[in-house]
Tab-separated table of C-alpha atoms in Angstrom:
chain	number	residue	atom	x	y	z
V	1	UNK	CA	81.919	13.673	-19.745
V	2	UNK	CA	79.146	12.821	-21.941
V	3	UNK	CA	78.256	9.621	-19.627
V	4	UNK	CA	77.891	12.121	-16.506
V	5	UNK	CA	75.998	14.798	-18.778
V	6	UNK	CA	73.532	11.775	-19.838
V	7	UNK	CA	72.979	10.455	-16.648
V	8	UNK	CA	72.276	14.079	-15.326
V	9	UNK	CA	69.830	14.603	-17.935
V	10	UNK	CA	68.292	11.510	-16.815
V	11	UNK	CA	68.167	12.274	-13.240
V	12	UNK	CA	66.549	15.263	-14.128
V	13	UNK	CA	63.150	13.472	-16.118
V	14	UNK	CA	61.644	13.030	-13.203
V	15	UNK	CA	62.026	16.198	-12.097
V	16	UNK	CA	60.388	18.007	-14.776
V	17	UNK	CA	57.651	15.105	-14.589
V	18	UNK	CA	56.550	16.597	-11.437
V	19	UNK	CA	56.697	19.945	-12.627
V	20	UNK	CA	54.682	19.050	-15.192
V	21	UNK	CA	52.154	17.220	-13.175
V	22	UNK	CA	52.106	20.386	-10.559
V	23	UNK	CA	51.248	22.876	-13.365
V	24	UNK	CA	48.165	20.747	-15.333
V	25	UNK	CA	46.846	19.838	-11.406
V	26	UNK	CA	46.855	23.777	-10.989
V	27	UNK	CA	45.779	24.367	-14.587
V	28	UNK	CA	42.663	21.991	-13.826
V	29	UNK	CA	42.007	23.103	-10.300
V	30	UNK	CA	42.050	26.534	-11.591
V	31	UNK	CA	39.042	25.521	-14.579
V	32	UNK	CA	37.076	23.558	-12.402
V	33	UNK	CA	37.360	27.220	-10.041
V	34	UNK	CA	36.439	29.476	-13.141
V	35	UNK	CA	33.406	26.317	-13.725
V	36	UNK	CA	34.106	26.334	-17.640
V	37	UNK	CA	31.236	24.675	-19.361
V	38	UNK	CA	32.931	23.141	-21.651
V	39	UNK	CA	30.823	24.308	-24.522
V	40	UNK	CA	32.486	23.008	-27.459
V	41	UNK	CA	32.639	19.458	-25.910
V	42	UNK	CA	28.830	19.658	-25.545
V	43	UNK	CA	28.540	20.542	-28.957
V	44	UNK	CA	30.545	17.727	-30.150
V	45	UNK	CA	28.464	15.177	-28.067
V	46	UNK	CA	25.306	16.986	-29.737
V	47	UNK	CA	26.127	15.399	-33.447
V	48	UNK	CA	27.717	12.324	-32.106
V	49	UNK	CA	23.770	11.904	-30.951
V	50	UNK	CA	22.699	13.563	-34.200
V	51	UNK	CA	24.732	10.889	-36.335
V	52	UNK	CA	23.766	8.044	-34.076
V	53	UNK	CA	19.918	8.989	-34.391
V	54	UNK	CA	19.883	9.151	-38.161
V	55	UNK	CA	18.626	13.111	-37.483
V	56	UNK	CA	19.266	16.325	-39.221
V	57	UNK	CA	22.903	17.260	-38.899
V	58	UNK	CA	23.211	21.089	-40.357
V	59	UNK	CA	19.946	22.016	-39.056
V	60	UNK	CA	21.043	21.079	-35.240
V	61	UNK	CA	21.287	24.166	-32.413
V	62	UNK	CA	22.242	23.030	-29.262
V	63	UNK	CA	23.697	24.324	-25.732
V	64	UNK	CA	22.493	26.992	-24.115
V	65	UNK	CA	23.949	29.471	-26.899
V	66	UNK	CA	22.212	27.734	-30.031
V	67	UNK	CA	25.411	26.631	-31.061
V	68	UNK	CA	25.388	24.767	-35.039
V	69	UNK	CA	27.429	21.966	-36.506
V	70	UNK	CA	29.824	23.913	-38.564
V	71	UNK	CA	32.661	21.280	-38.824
V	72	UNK	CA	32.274	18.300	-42.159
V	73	UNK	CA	30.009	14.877	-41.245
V	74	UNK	CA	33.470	12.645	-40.815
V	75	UNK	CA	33.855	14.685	-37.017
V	76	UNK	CA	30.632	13.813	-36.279
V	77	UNK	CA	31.129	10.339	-37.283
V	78	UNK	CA	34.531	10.406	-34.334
V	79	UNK	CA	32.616	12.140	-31.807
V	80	UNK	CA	30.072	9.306	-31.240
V	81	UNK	CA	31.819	7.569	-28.606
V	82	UNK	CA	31.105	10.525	-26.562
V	83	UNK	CA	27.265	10.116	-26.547
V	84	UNK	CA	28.792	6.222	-24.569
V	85	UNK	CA	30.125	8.719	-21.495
V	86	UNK	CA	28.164	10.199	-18.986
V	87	UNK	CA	28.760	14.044	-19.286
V	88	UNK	CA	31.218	14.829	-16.113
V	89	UNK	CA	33.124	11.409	-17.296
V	90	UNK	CA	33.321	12.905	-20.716
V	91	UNK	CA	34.803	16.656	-19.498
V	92	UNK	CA	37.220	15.041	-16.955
V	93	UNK	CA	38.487	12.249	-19.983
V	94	UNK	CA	38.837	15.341	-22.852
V	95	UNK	CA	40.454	17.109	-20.450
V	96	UNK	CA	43.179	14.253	-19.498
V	97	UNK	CA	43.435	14.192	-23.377
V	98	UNK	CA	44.128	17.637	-24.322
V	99	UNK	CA	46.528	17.878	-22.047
V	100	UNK	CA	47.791	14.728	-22.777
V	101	UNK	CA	47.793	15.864	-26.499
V	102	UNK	CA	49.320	19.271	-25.399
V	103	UNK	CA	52.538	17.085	-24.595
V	104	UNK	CA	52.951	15.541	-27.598
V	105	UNK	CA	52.226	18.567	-29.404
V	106	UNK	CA	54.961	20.049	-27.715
V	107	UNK	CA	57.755	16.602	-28.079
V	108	UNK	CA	56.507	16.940	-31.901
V	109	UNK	CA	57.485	20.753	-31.999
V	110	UNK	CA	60.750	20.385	-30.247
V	111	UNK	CA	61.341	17.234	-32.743
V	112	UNK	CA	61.099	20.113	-35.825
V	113	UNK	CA	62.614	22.640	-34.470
V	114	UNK	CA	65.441	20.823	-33.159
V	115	UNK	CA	67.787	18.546	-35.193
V	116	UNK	CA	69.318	15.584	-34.263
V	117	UNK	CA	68.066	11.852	-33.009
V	118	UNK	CA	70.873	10.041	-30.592
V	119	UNK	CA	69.779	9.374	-27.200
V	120	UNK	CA	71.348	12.300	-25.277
V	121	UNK	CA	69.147	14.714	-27.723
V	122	UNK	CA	66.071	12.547	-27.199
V	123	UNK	CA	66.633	12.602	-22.973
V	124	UNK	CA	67.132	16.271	-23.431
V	125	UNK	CA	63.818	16.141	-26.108
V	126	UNK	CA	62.120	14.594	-22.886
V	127	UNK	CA	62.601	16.608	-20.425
V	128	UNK	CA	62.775	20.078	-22.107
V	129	UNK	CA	58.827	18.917	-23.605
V	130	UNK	CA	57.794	18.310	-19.951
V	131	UNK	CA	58.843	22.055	-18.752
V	132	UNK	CA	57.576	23.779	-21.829
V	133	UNK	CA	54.058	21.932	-21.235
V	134	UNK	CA	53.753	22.829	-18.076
V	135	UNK	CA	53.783	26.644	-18.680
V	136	UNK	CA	52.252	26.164	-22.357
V	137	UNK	CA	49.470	25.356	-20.769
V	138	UNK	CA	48.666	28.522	-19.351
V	139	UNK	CA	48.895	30.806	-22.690
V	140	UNK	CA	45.635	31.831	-23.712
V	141	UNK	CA	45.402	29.402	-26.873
V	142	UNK	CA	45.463	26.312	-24.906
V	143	UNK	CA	43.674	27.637	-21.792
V	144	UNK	CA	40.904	28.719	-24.433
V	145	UNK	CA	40.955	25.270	-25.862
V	146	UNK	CA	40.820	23.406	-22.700
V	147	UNK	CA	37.903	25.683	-21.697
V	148	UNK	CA	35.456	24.324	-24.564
V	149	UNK	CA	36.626	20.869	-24.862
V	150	UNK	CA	38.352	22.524	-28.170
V	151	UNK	CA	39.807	19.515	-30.586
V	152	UNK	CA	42.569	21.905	-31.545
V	153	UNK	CA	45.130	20.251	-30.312
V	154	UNK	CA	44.486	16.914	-31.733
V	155	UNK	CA	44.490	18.639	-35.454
V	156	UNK	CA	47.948	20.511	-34.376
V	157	UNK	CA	49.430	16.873	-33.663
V	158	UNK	CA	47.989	15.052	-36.650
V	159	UNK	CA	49.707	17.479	-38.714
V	160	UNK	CA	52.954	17.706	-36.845
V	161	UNK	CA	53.562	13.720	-36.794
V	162	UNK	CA	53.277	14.248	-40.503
V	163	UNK	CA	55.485	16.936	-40.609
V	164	UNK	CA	57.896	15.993	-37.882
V	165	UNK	CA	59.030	12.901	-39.414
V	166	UNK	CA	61.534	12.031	-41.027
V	167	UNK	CA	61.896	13.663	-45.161
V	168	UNK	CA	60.039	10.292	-47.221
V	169	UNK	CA	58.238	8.418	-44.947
V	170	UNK	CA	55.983	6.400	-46.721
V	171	UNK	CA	52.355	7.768	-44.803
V	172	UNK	CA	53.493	11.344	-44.277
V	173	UNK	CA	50.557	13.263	-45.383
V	174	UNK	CA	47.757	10.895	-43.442
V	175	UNK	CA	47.641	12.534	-40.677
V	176	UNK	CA	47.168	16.054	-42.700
V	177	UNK	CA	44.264	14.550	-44.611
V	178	UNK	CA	42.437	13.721	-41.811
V	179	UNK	CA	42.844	16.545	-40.056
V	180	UNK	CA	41.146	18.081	-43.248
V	181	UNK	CA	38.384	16.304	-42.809
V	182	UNK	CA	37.449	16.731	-39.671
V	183	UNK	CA	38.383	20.569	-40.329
V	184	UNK	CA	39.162	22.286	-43.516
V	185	UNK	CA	41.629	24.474	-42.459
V	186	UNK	CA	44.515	21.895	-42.487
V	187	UNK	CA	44.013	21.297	-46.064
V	188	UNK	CA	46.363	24.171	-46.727
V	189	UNK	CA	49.372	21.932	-45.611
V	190	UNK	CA	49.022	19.473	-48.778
V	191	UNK	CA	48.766	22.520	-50.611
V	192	UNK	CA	52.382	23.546	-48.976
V	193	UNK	CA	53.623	19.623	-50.197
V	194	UNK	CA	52.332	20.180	-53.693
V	195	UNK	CA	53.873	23.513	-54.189
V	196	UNK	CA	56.863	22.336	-52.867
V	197	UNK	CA	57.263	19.295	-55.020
V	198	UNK	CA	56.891	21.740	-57.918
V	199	UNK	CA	59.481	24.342	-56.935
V	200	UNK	CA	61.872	21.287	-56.265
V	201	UNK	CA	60.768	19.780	-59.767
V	202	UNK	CA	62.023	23.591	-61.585
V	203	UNK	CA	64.995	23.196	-59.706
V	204	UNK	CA	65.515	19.642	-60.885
V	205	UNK	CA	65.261	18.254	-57.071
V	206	UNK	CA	63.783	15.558	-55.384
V	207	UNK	CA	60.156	16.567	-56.022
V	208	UNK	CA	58.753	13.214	-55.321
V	209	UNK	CA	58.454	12.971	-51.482
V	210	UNK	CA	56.210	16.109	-50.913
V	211	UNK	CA	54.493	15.354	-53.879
V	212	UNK	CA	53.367	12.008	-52.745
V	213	UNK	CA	52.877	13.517	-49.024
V	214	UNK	CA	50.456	16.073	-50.754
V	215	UNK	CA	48.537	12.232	-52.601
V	216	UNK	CA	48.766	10.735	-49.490
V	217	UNK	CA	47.031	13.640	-47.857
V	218	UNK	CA	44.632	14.060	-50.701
V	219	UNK	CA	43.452	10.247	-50.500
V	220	UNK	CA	43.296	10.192	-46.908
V	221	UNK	CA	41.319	13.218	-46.810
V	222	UNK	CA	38.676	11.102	-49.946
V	223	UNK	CA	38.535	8.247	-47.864
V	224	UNK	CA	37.117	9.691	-44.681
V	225	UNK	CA	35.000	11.504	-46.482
V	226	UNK	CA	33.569	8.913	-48.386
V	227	UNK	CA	33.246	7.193	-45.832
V	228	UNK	CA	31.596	9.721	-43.930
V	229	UNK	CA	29.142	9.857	-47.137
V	230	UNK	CA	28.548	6.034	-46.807
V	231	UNK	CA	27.020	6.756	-43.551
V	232	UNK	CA	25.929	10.168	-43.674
V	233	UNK	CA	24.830	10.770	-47.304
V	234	UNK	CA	21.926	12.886	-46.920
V	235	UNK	CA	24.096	14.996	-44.308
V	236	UNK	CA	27.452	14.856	-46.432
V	237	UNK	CA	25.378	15.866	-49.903
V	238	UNK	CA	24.179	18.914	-47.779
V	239	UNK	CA	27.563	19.970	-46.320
V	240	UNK	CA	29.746	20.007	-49.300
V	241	UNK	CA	26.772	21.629	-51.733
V	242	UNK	CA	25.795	24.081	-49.196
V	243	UNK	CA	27.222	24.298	-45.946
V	244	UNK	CA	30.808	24.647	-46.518
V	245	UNK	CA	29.862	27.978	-48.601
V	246	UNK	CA	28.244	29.603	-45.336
V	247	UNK	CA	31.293	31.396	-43.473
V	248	UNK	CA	28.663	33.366	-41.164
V	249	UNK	CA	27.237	30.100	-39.737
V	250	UNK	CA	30.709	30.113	-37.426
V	251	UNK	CA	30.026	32.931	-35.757
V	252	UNK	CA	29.914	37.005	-35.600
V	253	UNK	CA	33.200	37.634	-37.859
V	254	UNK	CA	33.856	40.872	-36.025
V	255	UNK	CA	34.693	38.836	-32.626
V	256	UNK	CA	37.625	39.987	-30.545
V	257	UNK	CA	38.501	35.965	-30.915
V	258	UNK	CA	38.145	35.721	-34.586
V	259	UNK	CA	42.097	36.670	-35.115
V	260	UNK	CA	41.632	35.970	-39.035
V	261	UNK	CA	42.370	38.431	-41.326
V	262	UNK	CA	38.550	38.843	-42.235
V	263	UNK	CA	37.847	39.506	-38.289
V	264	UNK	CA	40.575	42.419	-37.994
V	265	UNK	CA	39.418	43.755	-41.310
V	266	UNK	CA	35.738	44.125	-39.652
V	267	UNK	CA	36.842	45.384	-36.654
V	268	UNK	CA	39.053	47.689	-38.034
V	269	UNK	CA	36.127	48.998	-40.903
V	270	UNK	CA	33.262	48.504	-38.561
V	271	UNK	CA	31.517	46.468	-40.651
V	272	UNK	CA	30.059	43.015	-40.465
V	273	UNK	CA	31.102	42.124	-43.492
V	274	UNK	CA	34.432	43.644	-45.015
V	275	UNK	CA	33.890	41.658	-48.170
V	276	UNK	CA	35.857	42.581	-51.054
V	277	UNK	CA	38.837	44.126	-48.764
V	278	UNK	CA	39.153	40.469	-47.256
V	279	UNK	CA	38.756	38.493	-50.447
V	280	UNK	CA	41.895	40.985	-51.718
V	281	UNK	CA	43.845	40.454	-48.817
V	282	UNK	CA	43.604	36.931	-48.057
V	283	UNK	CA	44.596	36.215	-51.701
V	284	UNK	CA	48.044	38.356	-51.238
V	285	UNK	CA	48.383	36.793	-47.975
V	286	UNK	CA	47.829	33.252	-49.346
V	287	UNK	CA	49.977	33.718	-51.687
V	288	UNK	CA	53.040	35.204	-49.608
V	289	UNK	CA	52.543	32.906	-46.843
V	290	UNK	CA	52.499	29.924	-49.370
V	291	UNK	CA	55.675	31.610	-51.131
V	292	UNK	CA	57.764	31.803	-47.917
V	293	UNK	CA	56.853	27.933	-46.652
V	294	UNK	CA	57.896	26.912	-49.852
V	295	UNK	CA	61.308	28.851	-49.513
V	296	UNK	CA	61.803	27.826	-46.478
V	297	UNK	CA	61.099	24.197	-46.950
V	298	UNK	CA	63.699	24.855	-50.454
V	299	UNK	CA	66.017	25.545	-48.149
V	300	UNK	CA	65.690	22.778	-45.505
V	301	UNK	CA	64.044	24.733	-43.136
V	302	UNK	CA	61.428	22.421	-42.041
V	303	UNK	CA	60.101	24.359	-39.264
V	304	UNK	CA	60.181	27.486	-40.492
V	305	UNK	CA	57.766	26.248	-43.200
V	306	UNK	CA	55.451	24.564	-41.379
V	307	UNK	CA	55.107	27.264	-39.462
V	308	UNK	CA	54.686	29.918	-42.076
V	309	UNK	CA	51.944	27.278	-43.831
V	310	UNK	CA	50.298	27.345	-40.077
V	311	UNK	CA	50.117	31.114	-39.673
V	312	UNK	CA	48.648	31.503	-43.054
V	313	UNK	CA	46.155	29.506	-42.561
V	314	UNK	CA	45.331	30.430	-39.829
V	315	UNK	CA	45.586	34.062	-41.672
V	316	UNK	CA	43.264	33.162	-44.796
V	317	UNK	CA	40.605	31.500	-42.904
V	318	UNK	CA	37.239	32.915	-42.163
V	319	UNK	CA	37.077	32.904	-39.026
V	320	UNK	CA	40.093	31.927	-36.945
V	321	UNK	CA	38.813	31.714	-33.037
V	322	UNK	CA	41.666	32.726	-30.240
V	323	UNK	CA	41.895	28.759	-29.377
V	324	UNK	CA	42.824	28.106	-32.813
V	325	UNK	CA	46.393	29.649	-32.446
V	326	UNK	CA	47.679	26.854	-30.532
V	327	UNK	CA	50.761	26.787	-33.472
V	328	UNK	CA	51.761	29.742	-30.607
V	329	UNK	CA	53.569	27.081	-29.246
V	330	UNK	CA	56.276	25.737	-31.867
V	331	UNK	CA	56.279	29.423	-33.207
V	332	UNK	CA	57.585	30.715	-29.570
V	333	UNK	CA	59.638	27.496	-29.471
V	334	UNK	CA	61.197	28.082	-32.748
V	335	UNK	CA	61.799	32.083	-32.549
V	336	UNK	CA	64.038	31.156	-28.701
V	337	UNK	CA	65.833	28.250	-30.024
V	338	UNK	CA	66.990	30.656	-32.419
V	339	UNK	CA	67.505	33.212	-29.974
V	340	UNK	CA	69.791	30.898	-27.570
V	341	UNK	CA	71.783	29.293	-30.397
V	342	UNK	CA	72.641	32.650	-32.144
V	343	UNK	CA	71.862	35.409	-29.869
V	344	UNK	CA	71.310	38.310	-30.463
V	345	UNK	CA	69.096	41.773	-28.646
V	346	UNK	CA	66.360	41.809	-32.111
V	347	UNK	CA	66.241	37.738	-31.769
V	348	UNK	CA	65.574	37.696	-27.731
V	349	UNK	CA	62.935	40.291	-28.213
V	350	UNK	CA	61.106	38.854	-30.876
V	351	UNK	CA	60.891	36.011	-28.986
V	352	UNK	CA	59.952	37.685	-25.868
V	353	UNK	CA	57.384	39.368	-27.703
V	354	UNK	CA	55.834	36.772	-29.129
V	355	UNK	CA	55.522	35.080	-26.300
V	356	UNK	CA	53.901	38.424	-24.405
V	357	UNK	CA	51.275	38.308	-27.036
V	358	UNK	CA	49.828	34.795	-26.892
V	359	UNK	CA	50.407	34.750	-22.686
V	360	UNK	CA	48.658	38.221	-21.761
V	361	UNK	CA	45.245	38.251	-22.885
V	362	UNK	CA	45.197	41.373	-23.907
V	363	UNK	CA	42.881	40.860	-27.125
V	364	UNK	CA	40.067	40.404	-24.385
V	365	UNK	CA	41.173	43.500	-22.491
V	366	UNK	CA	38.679	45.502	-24.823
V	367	UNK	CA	34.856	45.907	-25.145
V	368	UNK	CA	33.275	42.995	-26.830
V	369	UNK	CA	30.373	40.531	-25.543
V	370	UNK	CA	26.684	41.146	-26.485
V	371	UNK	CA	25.714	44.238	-28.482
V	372	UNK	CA	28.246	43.977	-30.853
V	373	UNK	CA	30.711	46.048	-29.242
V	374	UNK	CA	33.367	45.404	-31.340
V	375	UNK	CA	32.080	47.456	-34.002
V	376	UNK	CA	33.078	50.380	-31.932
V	377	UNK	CA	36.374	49.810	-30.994
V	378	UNK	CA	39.032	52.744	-30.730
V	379	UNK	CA	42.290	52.262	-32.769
V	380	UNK	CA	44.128	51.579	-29.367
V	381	UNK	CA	41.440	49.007	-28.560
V	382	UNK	CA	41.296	47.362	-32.446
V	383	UNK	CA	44.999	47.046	-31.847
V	384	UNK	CA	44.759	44.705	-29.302
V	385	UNK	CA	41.809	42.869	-30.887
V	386	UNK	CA	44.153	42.112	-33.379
V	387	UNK	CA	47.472	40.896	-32.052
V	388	UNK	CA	47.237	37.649	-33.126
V	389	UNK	CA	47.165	38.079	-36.651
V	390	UNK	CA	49.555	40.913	-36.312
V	391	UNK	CA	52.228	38.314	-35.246
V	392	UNK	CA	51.360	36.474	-37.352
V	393	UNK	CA	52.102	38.743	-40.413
V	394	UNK	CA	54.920	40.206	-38.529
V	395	UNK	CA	56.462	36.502	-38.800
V	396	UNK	CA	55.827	36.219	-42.291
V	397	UNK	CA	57.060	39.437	-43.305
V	398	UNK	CA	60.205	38.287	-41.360
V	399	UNK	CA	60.844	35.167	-43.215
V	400	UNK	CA	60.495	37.263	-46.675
V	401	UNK	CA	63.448	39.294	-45.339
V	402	UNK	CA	66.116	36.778	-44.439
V	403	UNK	CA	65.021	34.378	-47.510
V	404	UNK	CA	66.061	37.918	-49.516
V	405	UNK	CA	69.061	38.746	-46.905
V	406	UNK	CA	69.967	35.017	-47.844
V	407	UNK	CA	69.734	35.307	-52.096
V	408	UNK	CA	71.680	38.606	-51.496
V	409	UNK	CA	74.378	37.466	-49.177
């Protein structure tokens, strides 16, 4: 029987192959319809030209928008090859990537979530990341970050192949540190290690693997960014003395698409700047999220704490645009594995709702645009513009009750 059930799941591959090829040949024939401009991508190509030409990194505005480099020198340093392509080239190849990256970020989220390694699981592994790509692709995370050219994706999957491996592989943390610098926000994961290591060290566990994961991150995360100072020292000495200090360079924090804590905050005070109330909350919420990834990961849980690191983050940071929340995807994956293995009403309609929230749209079903129109939202309307981080908090909050449902029981 398990011969015929292997060959079956083999048969079926190529099934879900073309599935999967239908859906992204929609997805893209559907962009090039809406004629997205792609205006993250442009921005990208704007400092690999900036590094190239030995010119003025932090003080570049480009795009129609005025857009500014916000991101550390060592991206600017990897987006040079793009100034090589012709523009059109350059949106049709980071398009075949993202979705190319979309997949793996998907195989790498099934690989967490799921356990198990023999062939049968892998050939299910296979096909089940072909299906779930071809509809991940239309929730509004990835849609949003196939619309600017976004490089979320590729920071989702650095972290995951760290965090998807197997428990003391010698470079886990590499890929986190380089996601860190190209992006800050990923830093929070060696964070996660380190903590971990010392909860397992009071426990008089194996502290050492996360603990050198976090040293591996740390000194991958040095080494691009000395060597992004190498080449960029006048533009390096500038970002991490002044730059990295200037939240409001990102963008207007009360956005509908900053889902952040600090975005809902203004939205929800009407300010542009809710200041000390963010400060206050992000610290409790930093601390909590960190607190339940480290239980989880305590109690083998690996991707309920990556996930909870993922969402605070995600949480904590200043500004956390719509296209950011691409960690949607293992979180919805997760929450139904869950659901089908144990089953359950309150399981299948968390993860129903979860899934609602990232594939509806509604947080741009409200007033926003020019004029600041945010600032005036209604409570129905600030509840929308803040879904994101609502589920977000609503899965943290979970995890604090079965990790005290589980010391209890």
């Amino acid at each position: 029987m398990t011969v015929i059930a292997f060959a079956a799941t083999r048969r079926r591959v190529p099934l879900a192959a073309g599935a999967c090829l239908l859906s992204f040949t929609a997805f893209w024939l559907a962009q090039r319809a809406a004629d997205v401009s792609m205006i993250d991508l442009m921005v990208y190509r704007a400092e690999g030209e900036t590094a190239r030409a030995g010119g003025d990194l932090y003080a570049l505005r480009t795009t129609e928008a005025h857009l500014p480099t916000t991101y550390p020198p060592f991206a600017a340093l990897l987006f040079t090859p793009l100034t090589l392509l012709e523009i059109p080239d350059m949106r049709a190849l980071a398009t075949l990537g993202n979705l190319f990256l979309l997949w793996a970020f998907v195989a790498l989220s099934l690989r967490l979530v799921e356990e198990g390694g023999h062939a049968r699981v892998e050939h299910v592994r296979a096909e089940s990341a072909l299906w779930v790509s071809a509809a991940a692709v239309w929730c509004e995370p990835v849609w949003t970050t196939l619309r600017y050219g976004q490089i979320n994706l590729l920071l989702a999957v650095l972290v995951l192949w760290d965090l998807s491996r197997r428990p003391g592989h010698r470079w886990t943390g590499a890929g986190i540190g380089i996601a860190a610098a190209i992006k800050l926000t990923p830093g929070l994961f060696a964070v996660f290690l380190l903590l971990t290591g010392a909860a397992q060290a009071l426990r008089r566990g194996g502290w050492r693997p996360p603990v050198r994961h976090a040293c591996v991150a740390v000194v991958s995360f040095a080494g691009a960014t000395l060597l992004a100072g190498v080449v960029l020292p006048r533009d390096s000495w500038r970002f991490w003395t002044r730059m990295v200090f200037e939240a409001g360079r990102v963008g207007l924090v009360e956005d509908t698409a900053n889902q952040s804590l600090r975005g809902v905050l203004a939205r929800l005070l009407h300010t542009t700047e809710p200041g000390v109330w963010w400060m206050v909350s992000a610290a409790a919420c930093g601390a909590l999220g960190l607190a339940v990834a480290v239980a989880a990961a305590l109690r083998g849980e690996r991707a309920r704490a990556t996930l909870s690191c993922a969402a605070t983050a995600l949480l904590v940071s200043p500004v956390s645009w719509s296209h950011h929340w691409v960690w949607c995807v293992p979180m919805v994956l997760l929450l139904g594995t869950e659901a089908a293995r144990r089953g359950g009403r309150v399981r299948w309609t968390g993860a129903g709702a979860v899934l609602l929230v990232f594939c509806s749209y509604a947080l741009w079903w409200v007033p926003h645009g020019a004029g600041r129109l945010e600032l005036g939202q209604n409570y129905g309307q600030m509840t929308l513009s803040a879904l994101y981080g609502v589920t977000a908090l609503g899965f943290l909050l979970t995890e604090v009750t079965r990790w005290r449902t589980s010391r209890t029981a």
